[in-house]
C-alpha angles and dihedrals in degrees: 000000000000131000097264093050092054091047088051088051094050094047088050095052089045094055091046090054092048091051091049090050091048088047091052091049096045097048098055090042088054094045091052091046090054094047089050091049091046090051092047089048089053091048094050097045112056122224122255088251091052090049090049091050092050091048092048088051092051094044091051090049092051089047092051091050092048092049092050092050091048091048088052091048095050091046089050095047093050089050090051093049091052090052093047089051091050092054100030096114096034094111096048090050092049090053092049095052094087090052088052086052091050092051090052092050090050092053091050090051093049089062091064099029123118098174121069096197093066092050090050092050090048090052091047091052090050090050089049093048088047092050092049092051095051094042084057086053091055099265116144128181118232115229105217113163112101094012123118113268106263117182091207089062108021137053114208116223096179141326130240134191106281109253086216133022091244089058092063112123088002133109113272105176137004122224100179127010120247120227137206125202111204089339094310117116108243097168125025114225111244107225147172114239126210115232 
């Protein structure tokens, strides 16, 4: 072996050693970089458990908000109902105030009245006015005399022998009038039925 061959061999060994050192240095750095990248990736992308915890928290928050809204709605509705109950009959009462005024005037007029007929006419006018106001609010009188007895409309107080055959099982007399409000019975007519 000559000197040149030895020099070439030495250079070859040195270059292989450098490559090995480079490979050793490169490999651990790549592994460390890979581990760092994986750690960063796991930090960036939350696990399934974290996602479920977040979704559960959002769902609980949404539930609490809906519950609070419903509770507020319920309280507001109860308050509105109470206020409506307090003023339910307000329009009827306001409509009846003129009739009350007429009765007061009639009482004052009766103190000094000498004729009974004028007092009767005044009371009849007040009654007519009252009936008109109530009719405008949906109140209707039921006519019962001569009608067949109907337990859905009438309340039989007593029965008497029918004066004629055509009045059997029919209303002979009416003790108290029955009334309907918007086609619904609010007071049954108290009647005497022919037997």
